[in-house]
CSV table of C-alpha atoms in Angstrom, one decimal:
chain,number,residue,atom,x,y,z
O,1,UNK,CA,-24.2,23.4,6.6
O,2,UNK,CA,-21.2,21.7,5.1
O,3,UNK,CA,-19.2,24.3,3.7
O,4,UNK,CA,-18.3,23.6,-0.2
O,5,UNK,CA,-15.4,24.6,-2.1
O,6,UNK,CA,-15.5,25.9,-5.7
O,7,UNK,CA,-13.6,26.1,-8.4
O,8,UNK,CA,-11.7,29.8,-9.2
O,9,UNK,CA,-11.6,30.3,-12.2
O,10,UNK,CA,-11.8,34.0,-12.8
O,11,UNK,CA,-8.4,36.1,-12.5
O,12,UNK,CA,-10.2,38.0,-10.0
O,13,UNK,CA,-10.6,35.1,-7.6
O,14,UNK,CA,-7.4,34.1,-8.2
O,15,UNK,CA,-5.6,36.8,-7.7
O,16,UNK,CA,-7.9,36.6,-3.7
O,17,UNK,CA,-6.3,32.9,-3.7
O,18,UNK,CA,-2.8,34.3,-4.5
O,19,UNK,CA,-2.8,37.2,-1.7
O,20,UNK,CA,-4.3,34.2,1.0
O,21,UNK,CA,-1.2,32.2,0.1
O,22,UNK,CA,1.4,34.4,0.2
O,23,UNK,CA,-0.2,36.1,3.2
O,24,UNK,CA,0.8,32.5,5.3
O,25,UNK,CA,4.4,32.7,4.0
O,26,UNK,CA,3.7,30.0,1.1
O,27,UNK,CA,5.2,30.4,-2.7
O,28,UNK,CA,1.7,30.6,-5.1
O,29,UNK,CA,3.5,28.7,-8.4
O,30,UNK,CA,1.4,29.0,-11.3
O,31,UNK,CA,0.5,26.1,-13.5
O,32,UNK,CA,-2.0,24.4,-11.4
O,33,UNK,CA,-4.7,22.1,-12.9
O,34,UNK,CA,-7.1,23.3,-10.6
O,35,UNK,CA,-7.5,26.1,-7.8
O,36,UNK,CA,-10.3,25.8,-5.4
O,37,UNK,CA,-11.3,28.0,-3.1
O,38,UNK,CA,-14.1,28.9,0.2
O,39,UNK,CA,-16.0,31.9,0.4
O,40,UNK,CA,-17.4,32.9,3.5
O,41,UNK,CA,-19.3,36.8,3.0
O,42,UNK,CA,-17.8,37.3,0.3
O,43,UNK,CA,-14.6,36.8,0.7
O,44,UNK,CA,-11.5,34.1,0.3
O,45,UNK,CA,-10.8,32.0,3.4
O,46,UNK,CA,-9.1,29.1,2.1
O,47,UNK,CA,-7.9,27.6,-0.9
O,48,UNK,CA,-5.3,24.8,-2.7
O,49,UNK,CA,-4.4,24.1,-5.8
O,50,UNK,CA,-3.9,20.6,-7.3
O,51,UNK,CA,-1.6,20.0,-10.2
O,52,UNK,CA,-1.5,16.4,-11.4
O,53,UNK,CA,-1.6,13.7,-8.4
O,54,UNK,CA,0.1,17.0,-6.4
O,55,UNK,CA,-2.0,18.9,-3.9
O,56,UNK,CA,-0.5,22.0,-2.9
O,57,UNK,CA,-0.6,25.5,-1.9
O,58,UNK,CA,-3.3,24.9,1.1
O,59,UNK,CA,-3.9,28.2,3.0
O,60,UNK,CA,-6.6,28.7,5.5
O,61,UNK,CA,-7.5,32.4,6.9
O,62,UNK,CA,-6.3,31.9,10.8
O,63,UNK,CA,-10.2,32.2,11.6
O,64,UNK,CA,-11.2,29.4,9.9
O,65,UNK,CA,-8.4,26.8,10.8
O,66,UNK,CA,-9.8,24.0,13.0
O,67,UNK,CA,-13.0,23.6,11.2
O,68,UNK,CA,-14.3,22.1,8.1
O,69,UNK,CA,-12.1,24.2,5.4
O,70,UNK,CA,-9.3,21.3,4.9
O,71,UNK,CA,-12.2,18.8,4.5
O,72,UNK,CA,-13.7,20.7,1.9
O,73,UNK,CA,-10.5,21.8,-0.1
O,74,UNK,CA,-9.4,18.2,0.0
O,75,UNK,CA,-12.8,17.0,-1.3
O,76,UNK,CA,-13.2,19.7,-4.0
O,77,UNK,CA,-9.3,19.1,-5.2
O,78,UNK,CA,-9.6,15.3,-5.0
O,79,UNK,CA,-13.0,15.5,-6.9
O,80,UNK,CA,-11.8,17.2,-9.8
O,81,UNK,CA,-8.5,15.1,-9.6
O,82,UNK,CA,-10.9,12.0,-10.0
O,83,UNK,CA,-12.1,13.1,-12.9
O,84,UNK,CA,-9.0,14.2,-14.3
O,85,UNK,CA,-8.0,10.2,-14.3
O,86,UNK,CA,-6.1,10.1,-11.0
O,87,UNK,CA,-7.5,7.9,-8.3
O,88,UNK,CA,-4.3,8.7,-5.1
O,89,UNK,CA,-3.3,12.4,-4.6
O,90,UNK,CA,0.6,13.1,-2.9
O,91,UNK,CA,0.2,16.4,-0.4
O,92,UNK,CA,3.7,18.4,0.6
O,93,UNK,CA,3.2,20.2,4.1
O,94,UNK,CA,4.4,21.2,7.2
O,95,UNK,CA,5.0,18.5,9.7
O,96,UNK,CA,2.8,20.7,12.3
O,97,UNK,CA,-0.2,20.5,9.7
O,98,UNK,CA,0.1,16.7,9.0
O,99,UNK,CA,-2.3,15.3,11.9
O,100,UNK,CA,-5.0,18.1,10.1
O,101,UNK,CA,-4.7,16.0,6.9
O,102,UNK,CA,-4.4,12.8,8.5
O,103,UNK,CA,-8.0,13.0,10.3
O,104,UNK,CA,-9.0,14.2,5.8
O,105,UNK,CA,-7.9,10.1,5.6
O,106,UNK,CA,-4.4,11.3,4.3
O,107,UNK,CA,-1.6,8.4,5.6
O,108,UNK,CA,1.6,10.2,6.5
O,109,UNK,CA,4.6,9.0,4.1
O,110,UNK,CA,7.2,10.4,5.1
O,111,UNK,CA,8.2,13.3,7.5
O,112,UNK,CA,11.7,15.0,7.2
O,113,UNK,CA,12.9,18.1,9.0
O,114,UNK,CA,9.8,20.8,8.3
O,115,UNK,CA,8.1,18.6,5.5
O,116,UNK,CA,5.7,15.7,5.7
O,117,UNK,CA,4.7,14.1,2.8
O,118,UNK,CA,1.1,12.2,2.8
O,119,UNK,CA,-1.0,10.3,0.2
O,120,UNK,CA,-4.9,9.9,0.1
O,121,UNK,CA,-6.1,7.3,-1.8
O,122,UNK,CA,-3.9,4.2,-0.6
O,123,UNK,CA,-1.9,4.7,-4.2
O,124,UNK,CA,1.7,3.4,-2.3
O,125,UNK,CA,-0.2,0.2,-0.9
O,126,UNK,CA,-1.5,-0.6,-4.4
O,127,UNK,CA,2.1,0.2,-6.0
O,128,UNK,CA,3.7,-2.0,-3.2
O,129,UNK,CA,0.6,-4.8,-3.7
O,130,UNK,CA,0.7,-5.5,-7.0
O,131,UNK,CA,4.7,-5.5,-6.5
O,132,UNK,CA,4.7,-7.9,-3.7
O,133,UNK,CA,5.2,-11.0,-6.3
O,134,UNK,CA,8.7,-9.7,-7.2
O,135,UNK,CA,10.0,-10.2,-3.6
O,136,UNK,CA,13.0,-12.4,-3.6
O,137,UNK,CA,14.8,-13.5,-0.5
O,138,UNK,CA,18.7,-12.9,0.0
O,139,UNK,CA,20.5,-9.6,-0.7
O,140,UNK,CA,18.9,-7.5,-2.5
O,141,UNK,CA,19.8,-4.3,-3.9
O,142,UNK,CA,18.8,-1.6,-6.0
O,143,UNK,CA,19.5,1.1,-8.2
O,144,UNK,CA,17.0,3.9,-9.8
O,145,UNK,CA,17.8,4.9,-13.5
O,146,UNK,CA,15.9,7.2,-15.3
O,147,UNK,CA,17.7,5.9,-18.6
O,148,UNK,CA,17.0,9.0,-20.8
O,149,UNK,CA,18.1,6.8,-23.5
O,150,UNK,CA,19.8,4.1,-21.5
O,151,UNK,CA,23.9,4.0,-22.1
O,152,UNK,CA,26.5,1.6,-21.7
O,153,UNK,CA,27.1,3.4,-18.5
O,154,UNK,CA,23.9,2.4,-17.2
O,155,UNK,CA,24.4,-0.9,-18.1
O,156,UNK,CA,28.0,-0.9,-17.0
O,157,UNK,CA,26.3,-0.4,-13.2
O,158,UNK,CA,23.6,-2.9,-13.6
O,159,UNK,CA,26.2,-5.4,-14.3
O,160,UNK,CA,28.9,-4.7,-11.9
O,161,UNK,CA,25.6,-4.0,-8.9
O,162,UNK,CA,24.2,-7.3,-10.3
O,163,UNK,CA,27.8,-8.9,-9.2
O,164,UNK,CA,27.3,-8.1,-5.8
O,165,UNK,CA,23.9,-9.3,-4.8
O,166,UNK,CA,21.4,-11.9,-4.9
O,167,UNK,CA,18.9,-9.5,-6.6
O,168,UNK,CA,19.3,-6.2,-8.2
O,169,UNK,CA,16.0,-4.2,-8.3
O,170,UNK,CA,15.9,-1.6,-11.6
O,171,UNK,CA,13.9,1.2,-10.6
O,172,UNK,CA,13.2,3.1,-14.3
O,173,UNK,CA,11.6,6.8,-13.0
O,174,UNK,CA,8.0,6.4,-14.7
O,175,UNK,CA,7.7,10.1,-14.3
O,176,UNK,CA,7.5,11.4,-18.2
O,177,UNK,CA,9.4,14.6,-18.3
O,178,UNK,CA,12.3,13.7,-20.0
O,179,UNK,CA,13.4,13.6,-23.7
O,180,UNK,CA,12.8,10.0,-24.2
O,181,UNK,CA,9.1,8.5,-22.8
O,182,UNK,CA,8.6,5.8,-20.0
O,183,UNK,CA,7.9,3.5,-22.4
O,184,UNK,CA,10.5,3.6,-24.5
O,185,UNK,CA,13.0,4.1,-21.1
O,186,UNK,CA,11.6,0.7,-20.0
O,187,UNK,CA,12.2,-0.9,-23.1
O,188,UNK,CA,15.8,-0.2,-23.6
O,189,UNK,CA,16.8,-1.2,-20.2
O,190,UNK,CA,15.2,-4.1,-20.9
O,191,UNK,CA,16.9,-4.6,-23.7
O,192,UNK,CA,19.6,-3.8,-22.3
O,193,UNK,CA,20.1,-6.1,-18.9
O,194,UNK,CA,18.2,-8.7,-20.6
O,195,UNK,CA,21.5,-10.9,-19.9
O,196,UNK,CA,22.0,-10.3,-16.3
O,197,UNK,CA,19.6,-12.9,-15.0
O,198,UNK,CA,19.2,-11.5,-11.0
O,199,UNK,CA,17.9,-8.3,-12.1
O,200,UNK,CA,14.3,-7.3,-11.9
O,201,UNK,CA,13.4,-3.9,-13.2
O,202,UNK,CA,10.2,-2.1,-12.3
O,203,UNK,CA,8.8,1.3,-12.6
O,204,UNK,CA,9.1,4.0,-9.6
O,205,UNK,CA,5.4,4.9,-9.9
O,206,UNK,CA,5.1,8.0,-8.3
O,207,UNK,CA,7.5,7.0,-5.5
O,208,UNK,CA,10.9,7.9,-6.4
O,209,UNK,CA,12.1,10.7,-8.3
O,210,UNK,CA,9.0,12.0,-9.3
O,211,UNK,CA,6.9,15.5,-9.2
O,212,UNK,CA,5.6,13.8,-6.2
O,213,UNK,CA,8.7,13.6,-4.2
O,214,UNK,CA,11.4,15.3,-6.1
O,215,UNK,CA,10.2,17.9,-9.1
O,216,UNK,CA,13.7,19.4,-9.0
O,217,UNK,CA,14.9,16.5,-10.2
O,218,UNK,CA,13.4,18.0,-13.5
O,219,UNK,CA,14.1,21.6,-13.4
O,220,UNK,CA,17.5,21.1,-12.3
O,221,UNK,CA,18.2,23.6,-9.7
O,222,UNK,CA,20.2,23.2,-6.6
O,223,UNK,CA,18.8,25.2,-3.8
O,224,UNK,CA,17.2,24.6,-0.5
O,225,UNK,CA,14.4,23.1,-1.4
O,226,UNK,CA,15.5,21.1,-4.1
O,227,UNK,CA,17.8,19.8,-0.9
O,228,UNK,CA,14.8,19.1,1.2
O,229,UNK,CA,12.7,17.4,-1.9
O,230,UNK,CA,15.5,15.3,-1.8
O,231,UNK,CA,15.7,14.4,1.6
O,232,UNK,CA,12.0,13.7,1.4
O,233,UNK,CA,12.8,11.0,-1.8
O,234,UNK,CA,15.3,9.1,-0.2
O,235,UNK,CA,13.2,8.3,3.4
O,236,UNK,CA,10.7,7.4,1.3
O,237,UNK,CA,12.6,5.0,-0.6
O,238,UNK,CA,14.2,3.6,2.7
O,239,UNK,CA,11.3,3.7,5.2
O,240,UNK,CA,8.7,2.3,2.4
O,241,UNK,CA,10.4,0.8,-0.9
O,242,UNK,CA,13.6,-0.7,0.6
O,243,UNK,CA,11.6,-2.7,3.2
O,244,UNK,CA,8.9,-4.0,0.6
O,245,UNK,CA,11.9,-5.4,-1.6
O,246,UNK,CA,14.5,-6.7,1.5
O,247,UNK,CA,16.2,-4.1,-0.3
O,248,UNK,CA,19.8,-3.3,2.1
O,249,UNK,CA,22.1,-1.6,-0.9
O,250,UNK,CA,21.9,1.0,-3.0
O,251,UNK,CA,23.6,1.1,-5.9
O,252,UNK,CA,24.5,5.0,-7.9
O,253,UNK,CA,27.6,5.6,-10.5
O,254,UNK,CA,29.6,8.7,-9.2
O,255,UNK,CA,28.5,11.9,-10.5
O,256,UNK,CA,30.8,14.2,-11.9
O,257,UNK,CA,28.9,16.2,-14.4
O,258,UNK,CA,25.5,17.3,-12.9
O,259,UNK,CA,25.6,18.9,-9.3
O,260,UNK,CA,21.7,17.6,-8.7
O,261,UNK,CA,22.9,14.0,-9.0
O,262,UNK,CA,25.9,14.9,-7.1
O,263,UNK,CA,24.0,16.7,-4.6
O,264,UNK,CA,21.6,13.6,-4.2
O,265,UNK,CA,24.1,11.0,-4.2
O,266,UNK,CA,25.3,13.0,-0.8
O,267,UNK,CA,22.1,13.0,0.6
O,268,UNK,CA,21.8,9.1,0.1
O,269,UNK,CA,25.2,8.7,1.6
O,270,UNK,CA,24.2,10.9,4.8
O,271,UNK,CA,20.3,9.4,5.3
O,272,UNK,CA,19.8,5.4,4.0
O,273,UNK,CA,22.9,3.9,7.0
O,274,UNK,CA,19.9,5.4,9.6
O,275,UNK,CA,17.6,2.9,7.8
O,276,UNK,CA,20.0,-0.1,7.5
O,277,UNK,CA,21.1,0.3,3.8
O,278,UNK,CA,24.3,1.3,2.6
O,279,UNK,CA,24.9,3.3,-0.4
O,280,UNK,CA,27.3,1.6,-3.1
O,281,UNK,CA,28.6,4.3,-5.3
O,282,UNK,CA,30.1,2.8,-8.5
O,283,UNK,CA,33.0,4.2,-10.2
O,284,UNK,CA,31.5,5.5,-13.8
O,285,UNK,CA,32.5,4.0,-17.2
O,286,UNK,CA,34.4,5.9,-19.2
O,287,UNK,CA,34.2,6.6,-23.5
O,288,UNK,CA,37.4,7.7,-24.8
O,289,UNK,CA,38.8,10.3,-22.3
O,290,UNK,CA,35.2,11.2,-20.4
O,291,UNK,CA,32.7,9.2,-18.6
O,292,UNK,CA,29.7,8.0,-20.0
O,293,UNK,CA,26.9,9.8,-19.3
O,294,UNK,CA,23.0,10.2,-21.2
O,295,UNK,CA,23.8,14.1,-21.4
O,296,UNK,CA,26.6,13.4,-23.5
O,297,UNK,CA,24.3,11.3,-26.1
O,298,UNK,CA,21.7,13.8,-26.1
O,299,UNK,CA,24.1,16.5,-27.5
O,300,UNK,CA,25.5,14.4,-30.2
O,301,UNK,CA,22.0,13.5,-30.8
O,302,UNK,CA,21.3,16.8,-31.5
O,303,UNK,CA,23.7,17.3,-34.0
O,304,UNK,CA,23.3,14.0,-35.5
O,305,UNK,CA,27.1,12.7,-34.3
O,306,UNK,CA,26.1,8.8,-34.4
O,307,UNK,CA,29.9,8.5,-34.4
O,308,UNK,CA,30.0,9.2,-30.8
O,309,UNK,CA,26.4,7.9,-30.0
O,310,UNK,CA,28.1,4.4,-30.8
O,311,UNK,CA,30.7,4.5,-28.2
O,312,UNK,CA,28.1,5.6,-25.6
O,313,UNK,CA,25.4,3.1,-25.9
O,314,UNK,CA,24.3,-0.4,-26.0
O,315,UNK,CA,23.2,-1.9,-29.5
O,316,UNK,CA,19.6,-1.8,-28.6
O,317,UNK,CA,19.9,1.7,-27.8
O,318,UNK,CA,21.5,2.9,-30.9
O,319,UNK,CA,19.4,0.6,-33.0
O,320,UNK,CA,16.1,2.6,-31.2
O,321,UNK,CA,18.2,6.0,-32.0
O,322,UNK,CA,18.1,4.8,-35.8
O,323,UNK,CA,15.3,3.8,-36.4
O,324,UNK,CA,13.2,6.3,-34.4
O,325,UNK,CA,14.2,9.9,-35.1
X,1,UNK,CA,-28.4,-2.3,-11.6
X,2,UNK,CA,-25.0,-2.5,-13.7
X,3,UNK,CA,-22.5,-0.6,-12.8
X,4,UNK,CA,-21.1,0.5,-16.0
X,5,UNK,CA,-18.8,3.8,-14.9
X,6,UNK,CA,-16.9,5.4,-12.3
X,7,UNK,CA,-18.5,7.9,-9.8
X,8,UNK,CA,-18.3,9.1,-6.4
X,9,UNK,CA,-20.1,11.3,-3.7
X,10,UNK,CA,-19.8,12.2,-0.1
X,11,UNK,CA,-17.1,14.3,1.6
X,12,UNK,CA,-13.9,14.2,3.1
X,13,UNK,CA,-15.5,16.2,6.0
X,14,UNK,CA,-16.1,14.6,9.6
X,15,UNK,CA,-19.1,12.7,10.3
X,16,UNK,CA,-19.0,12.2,6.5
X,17,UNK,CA,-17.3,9.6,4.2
X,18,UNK,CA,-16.1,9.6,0.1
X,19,UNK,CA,-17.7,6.9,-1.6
X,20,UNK,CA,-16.3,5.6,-4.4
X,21,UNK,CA,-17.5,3.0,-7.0
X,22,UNK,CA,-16.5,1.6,-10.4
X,23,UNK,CA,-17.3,-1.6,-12.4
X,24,UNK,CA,-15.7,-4.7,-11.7
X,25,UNK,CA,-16.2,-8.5,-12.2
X,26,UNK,CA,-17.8,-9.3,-8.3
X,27,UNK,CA,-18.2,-7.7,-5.1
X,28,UNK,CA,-15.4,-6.1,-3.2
X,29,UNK,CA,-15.9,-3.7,-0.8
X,30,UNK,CA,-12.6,-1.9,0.9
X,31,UNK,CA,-13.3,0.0,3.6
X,32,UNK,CA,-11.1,3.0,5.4
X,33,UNK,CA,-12.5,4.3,8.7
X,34,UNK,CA,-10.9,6.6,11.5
X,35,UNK,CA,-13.2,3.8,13.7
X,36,UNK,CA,-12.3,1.1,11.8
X,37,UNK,CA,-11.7,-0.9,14.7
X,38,UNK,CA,-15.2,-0.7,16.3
X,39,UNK,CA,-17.4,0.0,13.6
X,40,UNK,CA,-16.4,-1.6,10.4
X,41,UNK,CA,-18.4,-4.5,10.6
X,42,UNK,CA,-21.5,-2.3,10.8
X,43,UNK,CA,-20.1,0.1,7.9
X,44,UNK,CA,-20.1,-2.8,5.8
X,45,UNK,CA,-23.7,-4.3,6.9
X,46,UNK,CA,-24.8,-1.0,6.0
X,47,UNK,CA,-23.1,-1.0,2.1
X,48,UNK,CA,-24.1,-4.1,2.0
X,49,UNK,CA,-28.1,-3.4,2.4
X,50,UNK,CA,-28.3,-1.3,-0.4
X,51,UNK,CA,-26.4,-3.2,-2.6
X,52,UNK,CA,-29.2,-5.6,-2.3
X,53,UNK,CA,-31.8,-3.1,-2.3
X,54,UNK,CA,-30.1,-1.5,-5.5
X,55,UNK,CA,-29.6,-5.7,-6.7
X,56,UNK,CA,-26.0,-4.4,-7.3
X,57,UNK,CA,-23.4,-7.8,-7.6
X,58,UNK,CA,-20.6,-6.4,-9.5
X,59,UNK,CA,-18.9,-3.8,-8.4
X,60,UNK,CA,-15.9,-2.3,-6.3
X,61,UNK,CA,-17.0,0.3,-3.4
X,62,UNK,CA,-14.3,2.0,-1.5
X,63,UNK,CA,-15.4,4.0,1.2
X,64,UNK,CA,-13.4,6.8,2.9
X,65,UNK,CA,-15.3,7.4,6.4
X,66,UNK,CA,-14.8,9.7,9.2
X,67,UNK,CA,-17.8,8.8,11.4
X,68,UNK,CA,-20.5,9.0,9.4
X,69,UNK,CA,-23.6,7.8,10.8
X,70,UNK,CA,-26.2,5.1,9.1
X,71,UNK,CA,-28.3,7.4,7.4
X,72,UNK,CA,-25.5,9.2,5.7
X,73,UNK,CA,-23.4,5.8,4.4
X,74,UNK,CA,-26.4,4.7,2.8
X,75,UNK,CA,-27.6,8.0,1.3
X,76,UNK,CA,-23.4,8.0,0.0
X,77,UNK,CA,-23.7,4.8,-1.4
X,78,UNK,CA,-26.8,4.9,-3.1
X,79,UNK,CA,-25.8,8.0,-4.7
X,80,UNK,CA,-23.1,6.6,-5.8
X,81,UNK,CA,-24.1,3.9,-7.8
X,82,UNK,CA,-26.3,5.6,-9.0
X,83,UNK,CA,-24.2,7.6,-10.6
X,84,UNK,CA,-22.6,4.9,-11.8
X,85,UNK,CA,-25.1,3.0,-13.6
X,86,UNK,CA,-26.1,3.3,-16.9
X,87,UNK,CA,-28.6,5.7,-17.3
């Protein structure tokens, strides 16, 4: 009999699914949208968690690995993830477990010191599909802004990026954890590089800078793993989203404020030469006595200073600023 | 039959597959096989007998197979659209 796995949903079976995943040396983190689990007799031998387009947390009791569990986590957690709107589901594991999920139909993205990254669901070839038109030939670069509002620093690097290639590629992070959403993200830095005629903006998708590839991005922590998350972001922009765009430069202001940023902007310098692409870091614009940065805007925001706001962003920025809060 | 909603069935288990439907404006079938090489031709006869049978024209079917035999793609499909039409 195909074995099936069910949704747990009491806090006695999950408390079963926590002990199984901390017995295999994995971190159980709480919010998940789902947590599925196998029973065999009675008791737990396998479960994962799905949160999002993120499948995580897959333990399998030692007796049971080799066999059908996997198959039926995945299909329970991607199931329920269907339903819940998504249609491609992102898996974090150890390199040594990949080729289990690969023979589940999950493609291998990305695999960096001891974490793979792999996708079910083809969602990179459709994001890279319905791209493809945007190809231009030349030098192309690009440069990933989460714009959160979009300042005259960001445009400041557009501008002087836009100078040195053929095309500059705007990556805005679609991801919607910040203060501003995508949409209005998009908008401003549209608005805002409207004038630069070589530059093509886009949205990351789940591909860069997302809780996909890089939650820590968000939480703002600098650890080990934020380190490795990191790793993991970059090679798959170089090995998948720098090819699809004949993208060879990438383009990142200096960091002098956040140590994330900082501690990213090293990890692009050491990784994207191995793929071919050089990293082109860009001296920051400066308001005043300090550099411009979106931080700053969001603290005068929230205390109204529109004095400062002024000198930090573009017109259409400020004008969205107004008008919306 | 119209196909007027998403659905799926099937497994991701071996000698399975995950079918998926949802309503579109003609036929497209996309097909993902670990024997893909050999046996996709005969995957898609196989979808493609029932949607006659089921006088199915619009829709897109994405299939996820590991192996499965005849039997089982067609039991997957039909199922599946099934589901997926109106009621």
């Amino acid at each position: 009999m195909i074995p099936v796995a069910v949704p747990l949903l009491t806090a006695g079976e999950r408390l079963d699914a926590r002990r199984l995943i901390e017995s295999q040396g994995l971190a159980f983190e709480d919010g998940c949208d789902d947590l599925v689990g196998l029973y065999d007799n009675g008791r737990l031998v396998a479960t994962a968690g799905r949160a999002g387009y993120v499948l995580k947390m897959f333990a399998v009791d030692e007796a049971f690995q080799g066999g059908e569990a996997l198959g039926a986590l995945a299909t329970a957690l991607t199931s329920l993830g269907r339903a819940a709107g998504h249609d491609a589901f992102l898996v974090f594991t150890r390199p040594e477990h990949a080729a289990s999920f690969e023979h589940c139909q999950f493609r291998l993205l990305v695999a960096s010191g001891p974490v793979a990254l792999l996708e079910c669901g083809g969602g990179l070839e459709r994001y890279l599909d319905a791209h493809r038109h945007l190809r231009r030939e030349g030098t192309n670069g690009a440069a990933v802004i989460n714009g959160n509002p979009f300042t005259l620093g960001h445009q400041y690097l557009v501008e002087t990026a836009a100078d040195q290639v053929d095309t500059l590629y705007v990556f805005i992070v679609r991801e919607d954890r910040s203060v501003f959403p995508f949409a209005a993200r998009y908008r401003l830095a549209e608005e805002a590089t409207r004038h630069v005629p070589n530059v093509v903006l886009l949205d990351t998708s789940r591909y860069a800078v997302s809780a996909g590839t890089f939650p820590s991005y968000f939480l703002r922590r600098n650890d080990e793993k934020a380190e490795l998350q990191m790793q993991v972001d970059v090679r798959l922009f170089a090995a998948h989203l720098a090819p699809a765009f004949g993208i060879t430069r990438r383009f990142v202001g200096h960091e002098p404020y956040c140590e994330t940023t900082a501690a990213y902007n090293l990890v692009m310098k050491d990784l994207l030469p191995l793929y071919g692409i050089d990293l082109v870091e860009i001296q920051r614009a400066t308001a005043g006595e300090a550099f411009i940065s979106a931080t700053r805007v969001r603290e005068a925001l929230a205390v109204g200073d529109f004095a400062t706001i002024e000198r930090l962003v573009p017109e259409t920025t400020l004008a969205y600023l107004h008008c919306c809060l | 039959m119209n196909i007027t909603r998403r659905a799926s069935a099937g497994t991701m288990q071996s000698s399975d597959l995950m079918v998926y439907v949802e309503p579109a404006e003609q036929l497209d079938i996309q097909i993902e096989s670990t024997v893909k090489k050999q046996f996709e031709h005969l995957i898609r006869d196989r979808i493609e007998a029932v949607l006659r049978q089921l006088a199915v024209t619009q829709v897109l079917v994405k299939v996820s197979d590991r192996g499965a035999l005849d039997y089982a793609i067609e039991a997957r499909v039909e199922t599946a659209l099934r589901r997926a039409a109106e009621a």
